[in-house]
Amino acid sequence: MVQTVLFNNEIVSRKEVKIDLEDRGYQFGDGIYEVIGVYNTKTFKMAEHLKRLERSAKELRITLGNILEGLEANLEKLIALNGINDGIVYVQVSRGVAPRAHQFSQLEALPVVIAYTREMERPIEIQEKGVNCLLTEDIRWLRCDVKTLNLLGSVLAKQKAIDNSCYESILHRENVVTEGTATNVFIIKNQIVYTHPADNFILNGITRSTVIDLCKEEGIKVVEEKFDKQQLLQADEGFLTGTFIDIVPINKIEETVLGKGEPGRITEYLQRKFNRLIN
Ligand code: PLP
């Protein structure tokens, strides 16, 4: 089937997309993106994702102009045209095309926008059974709150996890646990849920915010506070959050079994509540 994609505000066939070799996204990773979950043909938290895209642009001084106008409608159109039931829609905005130079002041062209969809199977198995993780040093830059195309720190850490038959690398700066390569990390100790505060060291995940809100609604105490590797390894329960994986329990971190080594009670409770939101 010919895939229909978005290219600079136009819906075209994937074959028609031409990215210039001096696109700054291609040369510098100079751009931003979002991944929005699609559940049973419906997008989840689209407005929140587009708001974060706008914030990322502002932080990197990428001028969006009127790019956001009609973007939501176009993404919805792509999902319908490609017949997506479950999966994601990916949208990326690069700063644009200019003769290669680090500074962007010579840029006259508008940012380059692309978006495409992908049908994916819901990751039910890892949600039900849980996953094993690795602890890996966080070597990323100091603006992890911005969702940029520059992902090499995460790329290397994720590959290290896969090379060690793990699902995810849990990142730490010195002793402080920050987040996963494409996930936020939560632990539970004595019925209290902990996660790293939304500062420059983590991406403030849309799933993360949803889970925090769920905890508050359900009367589960949730604290946005830094915790260290020791606290992680001694937690009663732990889980990862992210778009489309939703909530995935952590069973084991390297040689340490977390809690009982299976999805914990509060984790499963939150999963049930989260499933109600997306279904
Ligand atoms: N942290 C990082 C570094 C990520 O890249 C992502 C998503 O890609 C997340 C957390 C989870 O964010 P969200 O729940 O908005 O998908």
Short mmCIF file of N, CA and C in Angstrom, two decimals, residues 32-101:
data_model
loop_
_atom_site.label_atom_id
_atom_site.label_comp_id
_atom_site.label_asym_id
_atom_site.label_seq_id
_atom_site.Cartn_x
_atom_site.Cartn_y
_atom_site.Cartn_z
N ILE A 32 12.87 19.30 16.05
CA ILE A 32 12.07 18.80 17.18
C ILE A 32 11.06 17.78 16.65
N TYR A 33 10.47 17.02 17.57
CA TYR A 33 9.50 16.01 17.11
C TYR A 33 8.53 15.66 18.22
N GLU A 34 7.50 14.94 17.84
CA GLU A 34 6.54 14.37 18.79
C GLU A 34 6.11 13.00 18.26
N VAL A 35 5.78 12.12 19.17
CA VAL A 35 5.19 10.83 18.83
C VAL A 35 3.87 10.74 19.58
N ILE A 36 2.79 10.61 18.85
CA ILE A 36 1.46 10.62 19.46
C ILE A 36 0.83 9.23 19.28
N GLY A 37 0.32 8.71 20.36
CA GLY A 37 -0.27 7.37 20.32
C GLY A 37 -1.65 7.36 19.66
N VAL A 38 -1.92 6.26 18.94
CA VAL A 38 -3.25 6.06 18.34
C VAL A 38 -3.81 4.76 18.92
N TYR A 39 -4.98 4.85 19.54
CA TYR A 39 -5.61 3.68 20.15
C TYR A 39 -7.00 3.54 19.55
N ASN A 40 -7.22 2.42 18.91
CA ASN A 40 -8.53 2.17 18.31
C ASN A 40 -8.97 3.36 17.45
N THR A 41 -8.09 3.78 16.58
CA THR A 41 -8.24 4.86 15.58
C THR A 41 -8.23 6.28 16.18
N LYS A 42 -8.18 6.39 17.50
CA LYS A 42 -8.24 7.73 18.13
C LYS A 42 -6.88 8.14 18.70
N THR A 43 -6.49 9.39 18.49
CA THR A 43 -5.23 9.86 19.09
C THR A 43 -5.44 10.12 20.58
N PHE A 44 -4.35 10.00 21.34
CA PHE A 44 -4.42 10.20 22.78
C PHE A 44 -3.60 11.45 23.15
N LYS A 45 -4.26 12.42 23.77
CA LYS A 45 -3.59 13.64 24.27
C LYS A 45 -2.89 14.43 23.15
N MET A 46 -3.54 14.50 22.01
CA MET A 46 -2.98 15.26 20.87
C MET A 46 -2.67 16.70 21.28
N ALA A 47 -3.58 17.36 21.97
CA ALA A 47 -3.38 18.78 22.31
C ALA A 47 -2.14 18.96 23.18
N GLU A 48 -1.93 18.05 24.13
CA GLU A 48 -0.76 18.13 25.01
C GLU A 48 0.53 17.94 24.21
N HIS A 49 0.50 17.01 23.25
CA HIS A 49 1.69 16.78 22.43
C HIS A 49 2.01 18.02 21.58
N LEU A 50 0.98 18.63 21.01
CA LEU A 50 1.23 19.79 20.15
C LEU A 50 1.70 20.99 20.98
N LYS A 51 1.22 21.05 22.21
CA LYS A 51 1.67 22.12 23.11
C LYS A 51 3.16 21.93 23.44
N ARG A 52 3.54 20.67 23.65
CA ARG A 52 4.97 20.39 23.94
C ARG A 52 5.83 20.68 22.71
N LEU A 53 5.30 20.40 21.52
CA LEU A 53 6.03 20.71 20.27
C LEU A 53 6.28 22.21 20.19
N GLU A 54 5.26 22.96 20.53
CA GLU A 54 5.36 24.42 20.48
C GLU A 54 6.41 24.91 21.48
N ARG A 55 6.40 24.32 22.66
CA ARG A 55 7.38 24.70 23.69
C ARG A 55 8.81 24.36 23.23
N SER A 56 8.98 23.15 22.65
CA SER A 56 10.31 22.75 22.17
C SER A 56 10.81 23.76 21.14
N ALA A 57 9.92 24.17 20.23
CA ALA A 57 10.29 25.14 19.18
C ALA A 57 10.75 26.45 19.82
N LYS A 58 10.00 26.88 20.80
CA LYS A 58 10.32 28.15 21.46
C LYS A 58 11.69 28.07 22.14
N GLU A 59 11.94 26.97 22.84
CA GLU A 59 13.21 26.82 23.56
C GLU A 59 14.40 26.80 22.60
N LEU A 60 14.18 26.31 21.38
CA LEU A 60 15.29 26.22 20.41
C LEU A 60 15.28 27.37 19.40
N ARG A 61 14.37 28.31 19.61
CA ARG A 61 14.23 29.47 18.72
C ARG A 61 13.95 29.04 17.27
N ILE A 62 13.10 28.02 17.13
CA ILE A 62 12.61 27.63 15.79
C ILE A 62 11.28 28.35 15.60
N THR A 63 11.20 29.13 14.52
CA THR A 63 9.98 29.91 14.29
C THR A 63 8.95 29.05 13.58
N LEU A 64 7.88 28.73 14.25
CA LEU A 64 6.88 27.84 13.64
C LEU A 64 5.95 28.55 12.67
N GLY A 65 5.88 29.89 12.77
CA GLY A 65 4.96 30.62 11.89
C GLY A 65 3.56 30.05 12.03
N ASN A 66 2.94 29.71 10.89
CA ASN A 66 1.58 29.16 10.99
C ASN A 66 1.55 27.63 10.88
N ILE A 67 2.69 27.00 11.18
CA ILE A 67 2.79 25.53 11.04
C ILE A 67 1.76 24.79 11.88
N LEU A 68 1.48 25.32 13.07
CA LEU A 68 0.55 24.59 13.96
C LEU A 68 -0.90 24.66 13.47
N GLU A 69 -1.17 25.70 12.66
CA GLU A 69 -2.54 25.82 12.14
C GLU A 69 -2.84 24.65 11.22
N GLY A 70 -3.86 23.95 11.51
CA GLY A 70 -4.26 22.83 10.65
C GLY A 70 -3.42 21.58 10.84
N LEU A 71 -2.40 21.63 11.72
CA LEU A 71 -1.55 20.45 11.90
C LEU A 71 -2.34 19.29 12.51
N GLU A 72 -3.10 19.60 13.53
CA GLU A 72 -3.88 18.55 14.19
C GLU A 72 -4.82 17.86 13.18
N ALA A 73 -5.50 18.68 12.40
CA ALA A 73 -6.45 18.14 11.41
C ALA A 73 -5.71 17.27 10.40
N ASN A 74 -4.51 17.71 9.98
CA ASN A 74 -3.75 16.94 9.01
C ASN A 74 -3.26 15.61 9.60
N LEU A 75 -2.86 15.63 10.87
CA LEU A 75 -2.40 14.37 11.50
C LEU A 75 -3.57 13.39 11.60
N GLU A 76 -4.74 13.91 11.95
CA GLU A 76 -5.93 13.05 12.04
C GLU A 76 -6.27 12.48 10.65
N LYS A 77 -6.09 13.32 9.64
CA LYS A 77 -6.38 12.90 8.27
C LYS A 77 -5.45 11.75 7.85
N LEU A 78 -4.16 11.89 8.21
CA LEU A 78 -3.18 10.85 7.88
C LEU A 78 -3.56 9.52 8.50
N ILE A 79 -4.00 9.59 9.77
CA ILE A 79 -4.38 8.37 10.49
C ILE A 79 -5.54 7.68 9.77
N ALA A 80 -6.50 8.50 9.34
CA ALA A 80 -7.66 7.95 8.64
C ALA A 80 -7.26 7.40 7.27
N LEU A 81 -6.48 8.19 6.52
CA LEU A 81 -6.10 7.77 5.15
C LEU A 81 -5.27 6.50 5.17
N ASN A 82 -4.42 6.35 6.20
CA ASN A 82 -3.56 5.16 6.27
C ASN A 82 -4.24 4.01 7.02
N GLY A 83 -5.46 4.26 7.46
CA GLY A 83 -6.23 3.19 8.12
C GLY A 83 -5.60 2.69 9.41
N ILE A 84 -5.05 3.62 10.20
CA ILE A 84 -4.37 3.21 11.44
C ILE A 84 -5.40 2.88 12.52
N ASN A 85 -5.25 1.71 13.08
CA ASN A 85 -6.11 1.29 14.19
C ASN A 85 -5.37 1.54 15.51
N ASP A 86 -4.27 0.83 15.70
CA ASP A 86 -3.39 1.08 16.84
C ASP A 86 -2.01 1.41 16.30
N GLY A 87 -1.35 2.38 16.91
CA GLY A 87 -0.01 2.72 16.46
C GLY A 87 0.36 4.12 16.88
N ILE A 88 1.13 4.76 16.02
CA ILE A 88 1.59 6.11 16.36
C ILE A 88 1.54 7.02 15.14
N VAL A 89 1.52 8.31 15.41
CA VAL A 89 1.79 9.28 14.35
C VAL A 89 3.01 10.07 14.82
N TYR A 90 4.00 10.16 13.92
CA TYR A 90 5.26 10.85 14.21
C TYR A 90 5.26 12.17 13.46
N VAL A 91 5.60 13.25 14.14
CA VAL A 91 5.69 14.55 13.46
C VAL A 91 7.01 15.20 13.82
N GLN A 92 7.68 15.73 12.81
CA GLN A 92 9.00 16.32 13.01
C GLN A 92 9.09 17.67 12.31
N VAL A 93 9.73 18.61 12.97
CA VAL A 93 9.94 19.93 12.37
C VAL A 93 11.43 20.23 12.43
N SER A 94 12.08 20.36 11.28
CA SER A 94 13.50 20.76 11.31
C SER A 94 13.57 22.27 11.10
N ARG A 95 14.69 22.85 11.51
CA ARG A 95 14.77 24.31 11.42
C ARG A 95 14.68 24.82 9.99
N GLY A 96 15.06 23.96 9.04
CA GLY A 96 14.95 24.35 7.63
C GLY A 96 16.24 24.12 6.87
N VAL A 97 16.32 24.68 5.68
CA VAL A 97 17.45 24.44 4.77
C VAL A 97 18.27 25.72 4.64
N ALA A 98 19.59 25.59 4.77
CA ALA A 98 20.48 26.75 4.59
C ALA A 98 21.88 26.22 4.32
N PRO A 99 22.77 27.04 3.69
CA PRO A 99 24.16 26.61 3.52
C PRO A 99 24.75 26.24 4.88
N ARG A 100 25.48 25.12 4.94
CA ARG A 100 25.88 24.60 6.24
C ARG A 100 26.75 25.58 7.04
N ALA A 101 26.27 25.93 8.21
CA ALA A 101 27.00 26.73 9.19
C ALA A 101 26.30 26.50 10.51
#
